[in-house]
Tab-separated table of C-alpha atoms in Angstrom:
chain	number	residue	atom	x	y	z
M	24	MET	CA	-6.910	5.345	-15.036
M	25	ASN	CA	-3.817	3.736	-13.621
M	26	VAL	CA	-2.081	7.081	-13.610
M	27	LEU	CA	-4.694	8.393	-11.190
M	28	TYR	CA	-4.705	5.354	-8.976
M	29	ASN	CA	-1.323	3.973	-8.113
M	30	GLU	CA	0.815	3.935	-4.988
M	31	TYR	CA	2.013	7.502	-5.360
M	32	SER	CA	-1.379	9.079	-5.945
M	33	ALA	CA	-2.549	7.201	-2.855
M	34	ILE	CA	0.233	8.937	-0.944
M	35	LEU	CA	-0.945	12.253	-2.360
M	36	THR	CA	-4.424	11.563	-1.014
M	37	PHE	CA	-2.912	10.706	2.337
M	38	PHE	CA	-0.927	13.936	2.270
M	39	ALA	CA	-4.019	16.003	1.480
M	40	VAL	CA	-6.156	14.407	4.192
M	41	ALA	CA	-3.435	14.632	6.844
M	42	PHE	CA	-2.751	18.270	5.943
M	43	LEU	CA	-6.438	19.153	6.129
M	44	ILE	CA	-6.851	17.401	9.478
M	45	SER	CA	-3.915	19.210	11.083
M	46	LEU	CA	-5.039	22.550	9.637
M	47	ILE	CA	-8.638	22.068	10.766
M	48	ILE	CA	-7.605	21.202	14.319
M	49	LEU	CA	-5.434	24.317	14.549
M	50	ILE	CA	-7.992	26.687	13.022
M	51	LEU	CA	-10.997	25.326	14.924
M	52	SER	CA	-9.221	25.758	18.233
M	53	TYR	CA	-8.320	29.334	17.251
M	54	ILE	CA	-11.866	30.235	16.185
M	55	LEU	CA	-13.830	28.545	18.957
M	56	ASN	CA	-11.937	29.986	21.889
M	57	PRO	CA	-11.976	33.572	23.156
M	58	GLN	CA	-8.682	35.311	22.330
M	59	GLN	CA	-7.632	38.043	24.736
M	60	SER	CA	-4.010	38.862	24.184
M	61	ASP	CA	-2.177	41.672	25.928
M	62	GLN	CA	1.313	43.106	25.861
M	63	GLU	CA	2.723	40.832	28.556
M	64	LYS	CA	1.164	37.695	27.182
M	65	VAL	CA	2.594	38.011	23.683
M	66	SER	CA	6.123	39.019	24.605
M	67	ALA	CA	8.816	36.348	24.224
M	68	TYR	CA	9.411	34.215	27.297
M	69	GLU	CA	12.584	34.963	29.217
M	70	CYS	CA	12.256	33.876	32.854
M	71	GLY	CA	10.312	36.853	34.103
M	72	PHE	CA	12.461	39.487	32.379
M	73	ASN	CA	11.451	41.559	29.436
M	74	PRO	CA	13.440	40.091	26.506
M	75	PHE	CA	16.868	41.768	26.438
M	76	ASP	CA	17.453	41.683	22.702
M	77	ASP	CA	16.644	39.761	19.562
M	78	ALA	CA	17.062	36.000	19.929
M	79	ARG	CA	18.678	35.642	16.522
M	80	ALA	CA	22.129	36.404	17.810
M	81	THR	CA	25.289	34.448	17.082
M	82	PHE	CA	25.402	30.787	18.049
M	83	ASP	CA	28.030	28.112	18.402
M	84	VAL	CA	29.751	27.342	15.098
M	85	ARG	CA	29.919	23.656	15.990
M	86	PHE	CA	26.252	23.200	15.129
M	87	TYR	CA	27.172	24.340	11.625
M	88	LEU	CA	30.063	21.892	11.553
M	89	VAL	CA	27.748	19.043	12.564
M	90	ALA	CA	25.413	19.967	9.727
M	91	ILE	CA	28.254	19.836	7.189
M	92	LEU	CA	29.522	16.498	8.473
M	93	PHE	CA	25.980	15.168	8.317
M	94	LEU	CA	25.780	16.190	4.690
M	95	ILE	CA	28.883	14.186	3.811
M	96	PHE	CA	27.859	11.042	5.644
M	97	ASP	CA	24.255	11.147	4.571
M	98	LEU	CA	25.335	11.438	0.952
M	99	GLU	CA	27.490	8.386	1.529
M	100	VAL	CA	24.507	6.497	2.958
M	101	SER	CA	22.385	7.363	-0.064
M	102	PHE	CA	25.279	6.178	-2.235
M	103	LEU	CA	25.309	2.863	-0.323
M	104	PHE	CA	21.572	2.260	-0.796
M	105	PRO	CA	21.610	1.138	-4.459
M	106	TRP	CA	24.881	-0.710	-3.941
M	107	SER	CA	23.446	-2.782	-1.090
M	108	LEU	CA	20.494	-3.864	-3.237
M	109	VAL	CA	22.424	-5.117	-6.258
M	110	LEU	CA	25.530	-6.430	-4.517
M	111	GLY	CA	24.463	-10.000	-5.265
M	112	GLN	CA	24.604	-9.340	-9.000
M	113	LEU	CA	27.893	-7.462	-8.988
M	114	PRO	CA	31.284	-9.014	-9.679
M	115	SER	CA	33.850	-8.745	-6.902
M	116	PHE	CA	35.101	-5.513	-8.486
M	117	GLY	CA	31.839	-3.874	-7.392
M	118	PHE	CA	32.426	-4.974	-3.836
M	119	TRP	CA	36.067	-3.914	-3.668
M	120	SER	CA	35.494	-0.514	-5.247
M	121	MET	CA	32.986	0.269	-2.514
M	122	VAL	CA	35.515	-0.908	0.089
M	123	ALA	CA	38.050	1.486	-1.446
M	124	PHE	CA	35.501	4.324	-1.310
M	125	LEU	CA	34.726	3.600	2.330
M	126	ALA	CA	38.452	3.467	3.114
M	127	ILE	CA	38.929	6.956	1.656
M	128	LEU	CA	35.923	8.156	3.634
M	129	THR	CA	37.326	6.627	6.809
M	130	LEU	CA	40.603	8.469	6.204
M	131	GLY	CA	38.644	11.721	6.054
M	132	PHE	CA	36.795	10.750	9.206
M	133	ILE	CA	40.054	10.078	11.054
M	134	TYR	CA	41.382	13.436	9.853
M	135	GLU	CA	38.383	15.379	11.158
M	136	TRP	CA	38.479	13.436	14.429
M	137	LYS	CA	42.191	14.341	14.896
M	138	LYS	CA	41.434	17.949	13.939
M	139	GLY	CA	38.961	18.071	16.819
M	140	ALA	CA	35.841	18.683	14.761
M	141	LEU	CA	33.920	16.222	16.916
M	142	GLU	CA	34.907	17.718	20.266
M	143	TRP	CA	32.331	19.432	22.424
M	144	GLU	CA	34.175	21.260	25.215
J	20	MET	CA	-11.986	7.612	-10.374
J	21	PHE	CA	-13.990	9.518	-7.760
J	22	TYR	CA	-14.942	6.175	-6.334
J	23	ASN	CA	-11.274	5.277	-5.946
J	24	ILE	CA	-10.482	8.581	-4.318
J	25	ALA	CA	-13.397	8.244	-1.889
J	26	ILE	CA	-12.273	4.735	-0.938
J	27	ASN	CA	-8.742	6.058	-0.456
J	28	ILE	CA	-9.925	8.856	1.807
J	29	ILE	CA	-11.789	6.361	3.989
J	30	LYS	CA	-8.657	4.201	4.078
J	31	VAL	CA	-6.611	7.199	5.152
J	32	LEU	CA	-9.010	7.862	8.014
J	33	THR	CA	-8.816	4.229	9.106
J	34	ILE	CA	-5.080	4.754	9.540
J	35	ILE	CA	-5.049	8.231	11.072
J	36	VAL	CA	-7.888	7.867	13.593
J	37	PRO	CA	-6.602	4.678	15.271
J	38	LEU	CA	-3.126	6.227	15.225
J	39	LEU	CA	-4.356	9.287	17.118
J	40	ILE	CA	-6.163	7.065	19.632
J	41	ALA	CA	-2.966	5.051	20.018
J	42	VAL	CA	-1.010	8.260	20.647
J	43	ALA	CA	-3.553	9.380	23.247
J	44	TYR	CA	-3.382	6.082	25.116
J	45	MET	CA	0.387	5.982	24.749
J	46	THR	CA	0.530	9.112	26.904
J	47	LEU	CA	-1.743	7.485	29.472
J	48	ALA	CA	0.360	4.283	29.411
J	49	GLU	CA	3.495	6.376	29.882
J	50	ARG	CA	2.068	8.117	32.940
J	51	LYS	CA	0.707	4.886	34.379
J	52	VAL	CA	3.878	2.859	33.855
J	53	MET	CA	6.138	5.596	35.183
J	54	ALA	CA	3.842	5.990	38.174
J	55	ALA	CA	4.044	2.262	38.875
J	56	MET	CA	7.838	2.380	38.639
J	57	GLN	CA	7.914	5.250	41.114
J	58	ARG	CA	5.370	3.538	43.401
J	59	ARG	CA	2.627	6.059	42.747
J	60	LYS	CA	-0.837	5.532	41.333
J	61	GLY	CA	-0.791	7.818	38.327
J	62	PRO	CA	-3.950	9.333	36.829
J	63	ASN	CA	-6.957	7.486	38.252
J	64	VAL	CA	-9.714	10.072	38.683
J	65	VAL	CA	-11.060	10.698	35.173
J	66	GLY	CA	-12.925	7.532	34.185
J	67	ILE	CA	-12.200	4.001	35.419
J	68	PHE	CA	-8.427	3.677	36.057
J	69	GLY	CA	-8.047	7.119	34.470
J	70	LEU	CA	-9.012	5.726	31.061
J	71	LEU	CA	-10.636	8.986	29.986
J	72	GLN	CA	-7.634	11.079	31.031
J	73	PRO	CA	-6.154	11.454	27.480
J	74	LEU	CA	-9.504	12.708	26.173
J	75	ALA	CA	-9.746	15.202	29.017
J	76	ASP	CA	-6.185	16.382	28.319
J	77	GLY	CA	-6.942	16.778	24.638
J	78	LEU	CA	-10.113	18.745	25.298
J	79	LYS	CA	-8.298	20.981	27.747
J	80	LEU	CA	-5.581	21.770	25.190
J	81	PHE	CA	-8.226	22.317	22.546
J	82	SER	CA	-10.086	24.868	24.629
J	83	LYS	CA	-7.048	27.014	25.449
J	84	GLU	CA	-6.174	30.355	23.961
J	85	THR	CA	-3.680	30.394	21.088
J	86	ILE	CA	-0.945	32.879	21.909
J	87	LEU	CA	0.948	34.379	18.981
J	88	PRO	CA	4.143	36.005	20.269
J	89	SER	CA	4.589	39.584	19.058
J	90	SER	CA	8.198	39.054	17.954
J	91	ALA	CA	7.509	35.809	16.079
J	92	ASN	CA	7.230	35.313	12.325
J	93	ILE	CA	3.575	34.381	12.432
J	94	PHE	CA	3.310	32.381	9.219
J	95	ILE	CA	6.317	30.137	9.927
J	96	PHE	CA	5.323	29.997	13.575
J	97	LEU	CA	1.964	28.502	12.666
J	98	ALA	CA	3.292	26.315	9.839
J	99	ALA	CA	5.861	24.532	12.025
J	100	PRO	CA	3.447	22.458	14.182
J	101	VAL	CA	1.340	21.593	11.145
J	102	LEU	CA	4.499	20.425	9.335
J	103	THR	CA	5.651	18.303	12.287
J	104	PHE	CA	2.278	16.650	12.693
J	105	LEU	CA	1.831	16.126	8.969
J	106	LEU	CA	5.226	14.463	8.548
J	107	ALA	CA	4.649	12.242	11.569
J	108	LEU	CA	1.421	11.005	9.958
J	109	LEU	CA	2.808	10.808	6.436
J	110	ALA	CA	5.341	8.081	7.160
J	111	TRP	CA	2.532	5.739	8.196
J	112	CYS	CA	1.133	5.162	4.727
J	113	VAL	CA	3.834	2.664	3.716
J	114	LEU	CA	3.850	0.670	6.946
J	115	PRO	CA	2.532	-2.888	6.475
J	116	LEU	CA	0.598	-4.259	9.464
J	117	ASP	CA	0.061	-7.614	7.800
J	118	GLU	CA	0.767	-9.169	4.425
J	119	GLY	CA	-1.220	-6.962	2.039
J	120	LYS	CA	-2.605	-4.775	4.827
J	121	VAL	CA	-0.741	-1.672	3.718
J	122	PHE	CA	-2.081	1.595	2.403
J	123	SER	CA	0.522	2.098	-0.304
J	124	ASP	CA	2.858	-0.799	-1.064
J	125	LEU	CA	5.790	1.274	-2.346
J	126	ASN	CA	8.725	-0.744	-3.593
J	127	ILE	CA	11.032	1.965	-2.281
J	128	GLY	CA	9.395	1.990	1.161
J	129	VAL	CA	12.584	2.285	3.242
J	130	LEU	CA	13.812	5.215	1.168
J	131	TYR	CA	10.445	6.941	1.572
J	132	ILE	CA	10.453	6.446	5.358
J	133	LEU	CA	14.012	7.761	5.581
J	134	ALA	CA	13.122	10.812	3.491
J	135	VAL	CA	9.985	11.673	5.459
J	136	SER	CA	11.602	11.204	8.849
J	137	SER	CA	14.560	13.344	7.752
J	138	LEU	CA	12.174	16.177	6.894
J	139	GLY	CA	10.994	16.139	10.514
J	140	VAL	CA	14.007	18.287	11.403
J	141	TYR	CA	12.464	21.183	9.467
J	142	GLY	CA	9.410	21.327	11.706
J	143	ILE	CA	11.589	21.680	14.785
J	144	ILE	CA	14.123	24.130	13.447
J	145	THR	CA	11.496	26.433	11.925
J	146	ALA	CA	9.565	26.336	15.222
J	147	GLY	CA	12.645	27.345	17.175
J	148	TRP	CA	13.741	30.047	14.756
J	149	SER	CA	10.360	31.638	14.156
J	150	SER	CA	9.518	31.828	17.888
J	151	ASN	CA	12.283	34.416	18.266
J	152	SER	CA	12.892	33.353	21.844
J	153	LYS	CA	16.302	32.357	23.183
J	154	TYR	CA	15.169	29.150	24.838
J	155	ALA	CA	13.269	28.014	21.769
J	156	PHE	CA	16.186	28.827	19.498
J	157	LEU	CA	18.730	26.948	21.604
J	158	GLY	CA	16.403	23.993	22.006
J	159	ALA	CA	15.776	23.798	18.275
J	160	LEU	CA	19.513	23.959	17.483
J	161	ARG	CA	20.281	21.191	19.924
J	162	SER	CA	17.418	19.091	18.704
J	163	ALA	CA	18.320	19.503	15.042
J	164	ALA	CA	22.000	18.690	15.618
J	165	GLN	CA	21.022	15.628	17.647
J	166	MET	CA	18.521	14.286	15.142
J	167	VAL	CA	20.896	14.862	12.267
J	168	SER	CA	23.778	13.106	14.047
J	169	TYR	CA	21.853	9.976	14.814
J	170	GLU	CA	20.241	9.859	11.390
J	171	VAL	CA	23.635	8.983	9.922
J	172	SER	CA	23.986	5.880	12.069
J	173	ILE	CA	20.335	4.943	11.484
J	174	GLY	CA	20.973	5.142	7.734
J	175	LEU	CA	24.071	2.948	7.986
J	176	ILE	CA	22.203	0.419	10.140
J	177	LEU	CA	19.446	0.261	7.539
J	178	ILE	CA	22.086	-0.619	4.938
J	179	ASN	CA	22.787	-3.810	6.929
J	180	ILE	CA	19.121	-4.748	6.823
J	181	LEU	CA	18.970	-4.048	3.103
J	182	LEU	CA	22.056	-6.188	2.497
J	183	CYS	CA	20.341	-9.105	4.240
J	184	ALA	CA	16.913	-8.609	2.689
J	185	GLY	CA	17.915	-7.343	-0.760
J	186	THR	CA	14.836	-5.145	-1.152
J	187	LEU	CA	13.506	-1.724	-0.130
J	188	ASN	CA	9.911	-2.928	0.141
J	189	LEU	CA	8.855	-3.203	3.797
J	190	THR	CA	6.565	-6.202	3.158
J	191	GLN	CA	9.392	-8.049	1.397
J	192	ILE	CA	11.754	-7.246	4.268
J	193	VAL	CA	9.374	-8.920	6.714
J	194	LEU	CA	8.856	-11.911	4.436
J	195	ALA	CA	12.640	-12.303	4.160
J	196	GLN	CA	12.702	-12.954	7.925
J	197	GLN	CA	10.480	-16.037	7.794
J	198	ASN	CA	13.309	-18.389	8.681
J	199	MET	CA	15.038	-16.185	11.205
J	200	TRP	CA	14.287	-12.745	12.606
J	201	TYR	CA	17.130	-10.317	11.936
J	202	ILE	CA	17.551	-9.670	15.647
J	203	ILE	CA	19.341	-13.010	15.982
J	204	PRO	CA	22.190	-12.518	13.486
J	205	LEU	CA	22.236	-8.726	13.878
J	206	PHE	CA	21.744	-8.362	17.624
J	207	PRO	CA	24.436	-5.679	18.200
J	208	ILE	CA	22.911	-3.637	15.382
J	209	PHE	CA	19.506	-3.903	17.036
J	210	ILE	CA	20.925	-2.425	20.239
J	211	MET	CA	22.518	0.441	18.287
J	212	PHE	CA	19.294	1.017	16.352
J	213	TYR	CA	17.190	1.108	19.493
J	214	ILE	CA	19.474	3.650	21.171
J	215	SER	CA	19.586	5.686	17.947
J	216	ILE	CA	15.808	5.885	17.678
J	217	LEU	CA	15.664	6.990	21.319
J	218	ALA	CA	17.945	9.864	20.336
J	219	GLU	CA	16.174	10.461	17.028
J	220	THR	CA	12.802	10.951	18.718
J	221	ASN	CA	14.344	13.165	21.417
J	222	ARG	CA	13.423	10.752	24.186
J	223	ALA	CA	14.970	10.276	27.601
J	224	PRO	CA	17.859	9.799	28.303
J	225	PHE	CA	18.565	11.958	25.229
J	226	ASP	CA	15.808	14.523	25.809
J	227	LEU	CA	18.243	17.440	25.947
J	228	PRO	CA	16.140	19.644	23.677
J	229	GLU	CA	13.415	19.584	26.321
J	230	ALA	CA	15.729	19.736	29.340
J	231	GLU	CA	13.117	21.313	31.559
J	232	ALA	CA	15.626	22.412	34.154
J	233	GLU	CA	17.670	24.598	31.797
J	234	LEU	CA	15.764	25.173	28.577
J	235	VAL	CA	12.230	25.137	30.045
J	236	ALA	CA	10.792	23.051	27.219
J	237	GLY	CA	13.099	23.592	24.280
J	238	TYR	CA	11.773	24.492	20.857
J	239	ASN	CA	8.084	24.514	21.807
J	240	VAL	CA	8.313	26.928	24.731
J	241	GLU	CA	6.367	29.655	22.916
J	242	TYR	CA	3.595	27.349	21.753
J	243	SER	CA	0.261	27.029	23.467
J	244	ALA	CA	-3.055	25.261	22.886
J	245	MET	CA	-3.274	23.260	19.649
J	246	GLY	CA	0.124	24.363	18.373
J	247	PHE	CA	1.701	22.619	21.336
J	248	ALA	CA	-0.700	19.694	21.031
J	249	LEU	CA	0.289	19.129	17.385
J	250	PHE	CA	3.983	18.982	18.362
J	251	PHE	CA	3.123	16.597	21.158
J	252	LEU	CA	1.025	14.342	18.929
J	253	GLY	CA	3.693	14.400	16.243
J	254	GLU	CA	6.402	13.440	18.702
J	255	TYR	CA	4.464	10.497	20.073
J	256	ALA	CA	3.318	9.370	16.621
J	257	ASN	CA	6.996	9.370	15.642
J	258	MET	CA	7.835	7.203	18.641
J	259	ILE	CA	5.194	4.649	17.677
J	260	LEU	CA	6.406	4.799	14.081
J	261	MET	CA	10.006	4.143	15.063
J	262	CYS	CA	9.002	1.197	17.243
J	263	SER	CA	6.915	-0.226	14.397
J	264	LEU	CA	9.926	0.116	12.116
J	265	THR	CA	12.087	-1.734	14.633
J	266	THR	CA	9.448	-4.457	14.671
J	267	ILE	CA	9.551	-4.680	10.878
J	268	PHE	CA	13.330	-4.590	10.566
J	269	PHE	CA	14.356	-6.814	13.481
J	270	PHE	CA	11.376	-8.678	14.923
J	271	GLY	CA	9.822	-10.054	11.758
J	272	GLY	CA	6.816	-7.725	11.686
J	273	TRP	CA	3.621	-9.742	11.900
J	274	LEU	CA	5.332	-13.147	11.881
J	275	PRO	CA	4.560	-15.311	14.930
J	276	LEU	CA	7.240	-16.171	17.460
J	277	VAL	CA	7.417	-19.810	16.407
J	278	ASN	CA	5.535	-21.246	13.464
J	279	MET	CA	3.631	-23.677	15.667
J	280	LEU	CA	0.005	-24.211	16.589
J	281	PRO	CA	-0.720	-22.082	19.675
J	282	PHE	CA	1.185	-19.143	18.200
J	283	TYR	CA	-0.507	-19.553	14.869
J	284	TRP	CA	-3.942	-18.784	16.366
J	285	ILE	CA	-3.056	-15.223	17.300
J	286	PRO	CA	-3.838	-12.991	14.297
J	287	PRO	CA	-0.770	-11.454	12.581
J	288	VAL	CA	-1.869	-7.865	13.227
J	289	LEU	CA	-1.973	-8.665	16.927
J	290	TRP	CA	1.583	-9.995	16.750
J	291	PHE	CA	2.676	-6.744	15.190
J	292	GLY	CA	0.913	-4.760	17.896
J	293	LEU	CA	2.356	-6.898	20.685
J	294	LYS	CA	5.936	-6.461	19.506
J	295	THR	CA	5.503	-2.726	18.985
J	296	THR	CA	3.937	-2.322	22.428
J	297	LEU	CA	6.829	-4.192	24.010
J	298	LEU	CA	9.311	-1.821	22.359
J	299	LEU	CA	7.273	1.214	23.419
J	300	PHE	CA	7.242	-0.128	26.973
J	301	GLY	CA	11.028	-0.143	26.697
J	302	PHE	CA	10.928	3.545	25.761
J	303	ILE	CA	8.946	4.342	28.921
J	304	TRP	CA	11.092	2.084	31.071
J	305	VAL	CA	14.262	3.804	29.872
J	306	ARG	CA	12.721	7.178	30.711
J	307	ALA	CA	11.903	6.047	34.242
J	308	ALA	CA	15.256	4.378	34.862
J	309	PHE	CA	18.022	6.540	33.379
J	310	PRO	CA	19.258	10.077	34.125
J	311	ARG	CA	19.705	12.530	31.290
J	312	TYR	CA	22.883	12.568	29.179
J	313	ARG	CA	25.149	15.583	28.855
J	314	TYR	CA	25.236	17.189	25.428
J	315	ASP	CA	28.923	16.487	24.742
J	316	GLN	CA	28.407	12.848	25.768
J	317	LEU	CA	25.473	12.618	23.405
J	318	MET	CA	27.482	13.924	20.466
J	319	ARG	CA	30.413	11.685	21.382
J	320	LEU	CA	28.148	8.639	21.392
J	321	GLY	CA	26.664	9.568	18.039
J	322	TRP	CA	29.772	10.538	16.106
J	323	LYS	CA	32.638	8.718	17.753
J	324	ILE	CA	31.011	5.428	18.696
J	325	PHE	CA	27.909	4.716	16.626
J	326	LEU	CA	29.186	6.100	13.327
J	327	PRO	CA	32.446	4.061	13.183
J	328	LEU	CA	30.700	0.993	14.620
J	329	SER	CA	27.835	1.029	12.142
J	330	LEU	CA	30.244	1.706	9.263
J	331	GLY	CA	32.309	-1.270	10.402
J	332	TRP	CA	29.201	-3.428	10.564
J	333	VAL	CA	28.267	-2.529	7.013
J	334	LEU	CA	31.681	-3.776	5.862
J	335	LEU	CA	31.500	-6.885	8.072
J	336	VAL	CA	27.999	-7.905	7.003
J	337	SER	CA	28.587	-7.198	3.332
J	338	GLY	CA	31.946	-8.969	3.477
J	339	ILE	CA	30.483	-12.100	5.083
J	340	LEU	CA	27.486	-12.191	2.756
J	341	PHE	CA	29.681	-11.577	-0.283
J	342	SER	CA	32.398	-14.091	0.479
J	343	PHE	CA	29.966	-16.911	1.357
J	344	ASP	CA	27.737	-15.988	-1.569
J	345	TRP	CA	24.705	-15.617	0.707
J	346	LEU	CA	23.464	-12.427	-0.860
J	347	PRO	CA	19.787	-12.494	-1.881
């Protein structure tokens, strides 16, 4: 029975209940109210104009750059998590190897800073 | 087995329902406090002191027509608010309000919170993309880039806490602060964390995604009725969550101010609520007091100041703890 009742299955219950609640709120509001849509109401909002063209046009590449940088640093954070928990049991080699890793990462950070990857205008 | 599941469902409701009431009254508190700071009265017509105002607002949103834009991808368009709301609720199941008063006492609680709050970006970016409106798209891009940038520094700040506490379990983290709250040794980190969670929850002065003067309302411009309400509820539930996390990480959770008699009488859950409310008041105060940041300033603060600083603090804290052999 412990398989069916531990911390993770409790989270699954929570997930199911929260999902149902949010779905029920949305659907009830849709069903209970009169829906009268017309052409003007359902067109995309664009300050009183009819929409000129599709909104999925090109956008600034820097958002993409931010996403890639985030990937690198977030990986590093998830690498630091286990290290920070067992640091007390590690010999000093464990500490210094992480310092070396962070130093290499900092070098990369300085490089991207100098390259102007973090500049916005 | 069914008995256990039924008990669990009731437990879930005892978390979600008070949370939704808290969110509702958080909006009232925000309007009241901001009104007081601007020497107005704020809502005071519906009920005594406007106490029924949140209910009236909720009912109004509930009785509105749901508009589905013709150019939108309907399925994703409808899934986005549900996802946002769901994720905002989901993080709450590992939050301890008192010793033992926790729905699911995960021993990887911090990791779980980090994972769930990271997923929040998906709700926003799918909302912006599926709306197929220029304002919504730009707002979602800005919001996603902002949340992602500050998540890095939040992650690095959490490493400091973990180094001091030596555990990922939120209850254990609070219990590790019995002698001294972490705000005292780690005060600069607390300041960075507080500013980062302001940016992470898209609050003023970092509310660029919603910049009403240029982007109308950002990613949720095409949403109406309950779709909008779910985003709104999710956003405020996230704010309360982030303040509760700050309480747990820096203010010793439910621990009293001083372990002495008059403070001992106040129940621990009330201590938790008091600290969280104080932090939420700070959120509102900041909104009333500060003008909005520019986007390039926001990114500069996130990447060029907070990232190197928090990385440096990780090295400093781990170095001090390691060399003095103070690690848990």
